[in-house]
Backbone as JSON Lines, residues from 0, in Angstrom:
{"i":0,"aa":"M","n":[-11.21,8.75,-5.11],"ca":[-10.97,7.32,-5.19],"c":[-9.98,7.06,-6.32]}
{"i":1,"aa":"L","n":[-9.09,6.12,-6.11],"ca":[-8.07,5.8,-7.1],"c":[-8.65,4.98,-8.24]}
{"i":2,"aa":"P","n":[-8.16,5.18,-9.45],"ca":[-8.64,4.36,-10.57],"c":[-8.21,2.92,-10.38]}
{"i":3,"aa":"R","n":[-9.03,2.02,-10.83],"ca":[-8.74,0.59,-10.7],"c":[-7.83,0.16,-11.84]}
{"i":4,"aa":"P","n":[-6.76,-0.56,-11.54],"ca":[-5.87,-1.03,-12.6],"c":[-6.54,-2.14,-13.41]}
{"i":5,"aa":"A","n":[-6.14,-2.23,-14.66],"ca":[-6.64,-3.31,-15.51],"c":[-5.95,-4.6,-15.13]}
{"i":6,"aa":"G","n":[-6.66,-5.69,-15.18],"ca":[-6.06,-6.99,-14.88],"c":[-6.13,-7.33,-13.41]}
{"i":7,"aa":"P","n":[-5.65,-8.53,-13.06],"ca":[-5.71,-8.99,-11.68],"c":[-4.75,-8.2,-10.79]}
{"i":8,"aa":"V","n":[-5.2,-7.92,-9.58],"ca":[-4.4,-7.17,-8.62],"c":[-4.39,-7.94,-7.31]}
{"i":9,"aa":"A","n":[-3.2,-8.21,-6.78],"ca":[-3.07,-8.86,-5.48],"c":[-2.89,-7.77,-4.44]}
{"i":10,"aa":"R","n":[-3.63,-7.84,-3.35],"ca":[-3.54,-6.82,-2.32],"c":[-3.15,-7.44,-0.99]}
{"i":11,"aa":"T","n":[-2.39,-6.68,-0.22],"ca":[-2.0,-7.1,1.11],"c":[-2.11,-5.9,2.03]}
{"i":12,"aa":"D","n":[-2.8,-6.04,3.15],"ca":[-2.92,-4.96,4.11],"c":[-1.63,-4.88,4.92]}
{"i":13,"aa":"H","n":[-1.11,-3.67,5.08],"ca":[0.14,-3.47,5.82],"c":[-0.1,-2.56,7.01]}
{"i":14,"aa":"R","n":[-0.8,-3.05,8.02],"ca":[-1.02,-2.31,9.24],"c":[-0.31,-3.06,10.35]}
{"i":15,"aa":"P","n":[0.5,-2.36,11.16],"ca":[1.18,-3.06,12.24],"c":[0.2,-3.82,13.12]}
{"i":16,"aa":"A","n":[0.6,-5.0,13.56],"ca":[-0.29,-5.87,14.35],"c":[-0.7,-5.21,15.67]}
{"i":17,"aa":"D","n":[0.17,-4.37,16.26],"ca":[-0.16,-3.75,17.53],"c":[-0.9,-2.42,17.38]}
{"i":18,"aa":"A","n":[-1.15,-1.97,16.16],"ca":[-1.86,-0.71,15.94],"c":[-3.36,-0.93,16.13]}
{"i":19,"aa":"P","n":[-4.01,-0.05,16.88],"ca":[-5.46,-0.19,17.06],"c":[-6.17,0.14,15.75]}
{"i":20,"aa":"S","n":[-7.17,-0.64,15.42],"ca":[-7.91,-0.37,14.18],"c":[-8.99,0.66,14.45]}
{"i":21,"aa":"G","n":[-9.35,1.4,13.43],"ca":[-10.42,2.37,13.54],"c":[-10.0,3.72,14.07]}
{"i":22,"aa":"T","n":[-8.72,3.94,14.36],"ca":[-8.27,5.25,14.82],"c":[-8.16,6.19,13.64]}
{"i":23,"aa":"A","n":[-8.09,7.48,13.92],"ca":[-7.97,8.48,12.85],"c":[-6.69,8.26,12.05]}
{"i":24,"aa":"A","n":[-5.59,7.93,12.73],"ca":[-4.33,7.69,12.03],"c":[-4.43,6.47,11.13]}
{"i":25,"aa":"D","n":[-5.13,5.44,11.6],"ca":[-5.3,4.23,10.81],"c":[-6.11,4.53,9.55]}
{"i":26,"aa":"Q","n":[-7.14,5.34,9.68],"ca":[-7.98,5.68,8.53],"c":[-7.23,6.56,7.55]}
{"i":27,"aa":"A","n":[-6.34,7.42,8.03],"ca":[-5.63,8.35,7.15],"c":[-4.57,7.63,6.31]}
{"i":28,"aa":"H","n":[-3.94,6.61,6.84],"ca":[-2.87,5.93,6.12],"c":[-3.02,4.42,6.19]}
{"i":29,"aa":"R","n":[-3.88,3.88,5.39],"ca":[-4.06,2.43,5.28],"c":[-3.43,2.01,3.96]}
{"i":30,"aa":"T","n":[-2.32,1.3,4.04],"ca":[-1.57,0.97,2.83],"c":[-1.84,-0.46,2.36]}
{"i":31,"aa":"T","n":[-1.7,-0.65,1.07],"ca":[-1.81,-1.96,0.45],"c":[-0.72,-2.06,-0.61]}
{"i":32,"aa":"T","n":[-0.43,-3.26,-1.01],"ca":[0.44,-3.45,-2.17],"c":[-0.41,-4.1,-3.25]}
{"i":33,"aa":"A","n":[-0.09,-3.78,-4.48],"ca":[-0.82,-4.33,-5.61],"c":[0.19,-4.71,-6.68]}
{"i":34,"aa":"E","n":[-0.21,-5.59,-7.55],"ca":[0.65,-6.01,-8.65],"c":[-0.02,-5.72,-9.98]}
{"i":35,"aa":"R","n":[0.77,-5.24,-10.91],"ca":[0.3,-5.01,-12.27],"c":[1.37,-5.59,-13.19]}
{"i":36,"aa":"G","n":[1.06,-6.74,-13.75],"ca":[2.07,-7.42,-14.57],"c":[3.23,-7.87,-13.7]}
{"i":37,"aa":"A","n":[4.45,-7.54,-14.12],"ca":[5.64,-7.94,-13.38],"c":[6.0,-6.95,-12.28]}
{"i":38,"aa":"F","n":[5.2,-5.92,-12.09],"ca":[5.55,-4.87,-11.14],"c":[4.62,-4.87,-9.94]}
{"i":39,"aa":"A","n":[5.18,-4.51,-8.78],"ca":[4.42,-4.35,-7.54],"c":[4.55,-2.89,-7.12]}
{"i":40,"aa":"F","n":[3.52,-2.36,-6.49],"ca":[3.58,-0.99,-6.0],"c":[2.75,-0.88,-4.74]}
{"i":41,"aa":"A","n":[3.1,0.12,-3.94],"ca":[2.36,0.39,-2.71],"c":[1.37,1.51,-2.98]}
{"i":42,"aa":"R","n":[0.24,1.44,-2.29],"ca":[-0.82,2.44,-2.43],"c":[-1.37,2.73,-1.04]}
{"i":43,"aa":"C","n":[-1.8,3.97,-0.81],"ca":[-2.32,4.37,0.49],"c":[-3.7,4.99,0.34]}
{"i":44,"aa":"S","n":[-4.5,4.88,1.38],"ca":[-5.84,5.45,1.36],"c":[-5.83,6.97,1.31]}
{"i":45,"aa":"C","n":[-4.69,7.61,1.59],"ca":[-4.59,9.07,1.52],"c":[-4.38,9.55,0.09]}
{"i":46,"aa":"G","n":[-4.18,8.62,-0.85],"ca":[-3.99,8.99,-2.25],"c":[-2.57,8.78,-2.75]}
{"i":47,"aa":"W","n":[-1.63,8.54,-1.86],"ca":[-0.24,8.33,-2.25],"c":[-0.09,7.0,-2.96]}
{"i":48,"aa":"Q","n":[0.79,6.95,-3.94],"ca":[1.12,5.69,-4.61],"c":[2.62,5.66,-4.84]}
{"i":49,"aa":"G","n":[3.25,4.57,-4.45],"ca":[4.68,4.43,-4.63],"c":[5.03,4.05,-6.06]}
{"i":50,"aa":"P","n":[6.32,4.09,-6.36],"ca":[6.76,3.72,-7.71],"c":[6.61,2.22,-7.95]}
{"i":51,"aa":"A","n":[6.51,1.86,-9.21],"ca":[6.43,0.44,-9.57],"c":[7.79,-0.21,-9.29]}
{"i":52,"aa":"R","n":[7.76,-1.36,-8.66],"ca":[8.99,-2.08,-8.3],"c":[8.9,-3.5,-8.83]}
{"i":53,"aa":"R","n":[10.02,-4.05,-9.2],"ca":[10.05,-5.46,-9.59],"c":[10.06,-6.37,-8.36]}
{"i":54,"aa":"A","n":[10.54,-5.85,-7.24],"ca":[10.62,-6.62,-6.0],"c":[9.43,-6.28,-5.09]}
{"i":55,"aa":"R","n":[8.64,-7.28,-4.74],"ca":[7.5,-7.06,-3.84],"c":[7.96,-6.53,-2.49]}
{"i":56,"aa":"D","n":[9.11,-7.05,-2.01],"ca":[9.63,-6.62,-0.73],"c":[9.9,-5.12,-0.73]}
{"i":57,"aa":"R","n":[10.43,-4.6,-1.81],"ca":[10.72,-3.16,-1.89],"c":[9.41,-2.36,-1.89]}
{"i":58,"aa":"A","n":[8.38,-2.84,-2.55],"ca":[7.08,-2.16,-2.52],"c":[6.51,-2.16,-1.1]}
{"i":59,"aa":"R","n":[6.69,-3.26,-0.36],"ca":[6.24,-3.31,1.04],"c":[7.02,-2.32,1.89]}
{"i":60,"aa":"R","n":[8.33,-2.2,1.63],"ca":[9.14,-1.22,2.37],"c":[8.71,0.21,2.05]}
{"i":61,"aa":"D","n":[8.36,0.47,0.79],"ca":[7.84,1.8,0.42],"c":[6.6,2.12,1.25]}
{"i":62,"aa":"A","n":[5.7,1.14,1.41],"ca":[4.49,1.34,2.2],"c":[4.83,1.6,3.66]}
{"i":63,"aa":"A","n":[5.76,0.84,4.2],"ca":[6.15,1.02,5.6],"c":[6.8,2.39,5.81]}
{"i":64,"aa":"E","n":[7.64,2.82,4.89],"ca":[8.28,4.13,4.99],"c":[7.23,5.25,4.9]}
{"i":65,"aa":"H","n":[6.23,5.06,4.08],"ca":[5.19,6.08,3.94],"c":[4.39,6.22,5.24]}
{"i":66,"aa":"T","n":[4.03,5.12,5.86],"ca":[3.23,5.19,7.09],"c":[4.06,5.65,8.28]}
{"i":67,"aa":"A","n":[5.39,5.54,8.21],"ca":[6.25,5.97,9.31],"c":[6.4,7.49,9.35]}
{"i":68,"aa":"R","n":[6.04,8.17,8.29],"ca":[6.18,9.64,8.24],"c":[5.15,10.33,9.08]}
């Protein structure tokens, strides 16, 4: 389990709308974005974490690129 960041964290689920929920692939790579101060980053249930970004959109793209692999 990933350590919890200090302070408030905003999360957004990034699963394609047409993807079936509960599949093995869905469980392996469920991504979220979180914010820590002025930075946003993507995180995945597989343990991967993207770099801190100042742009939320770039953190969301990091998550999308990770799940596309």
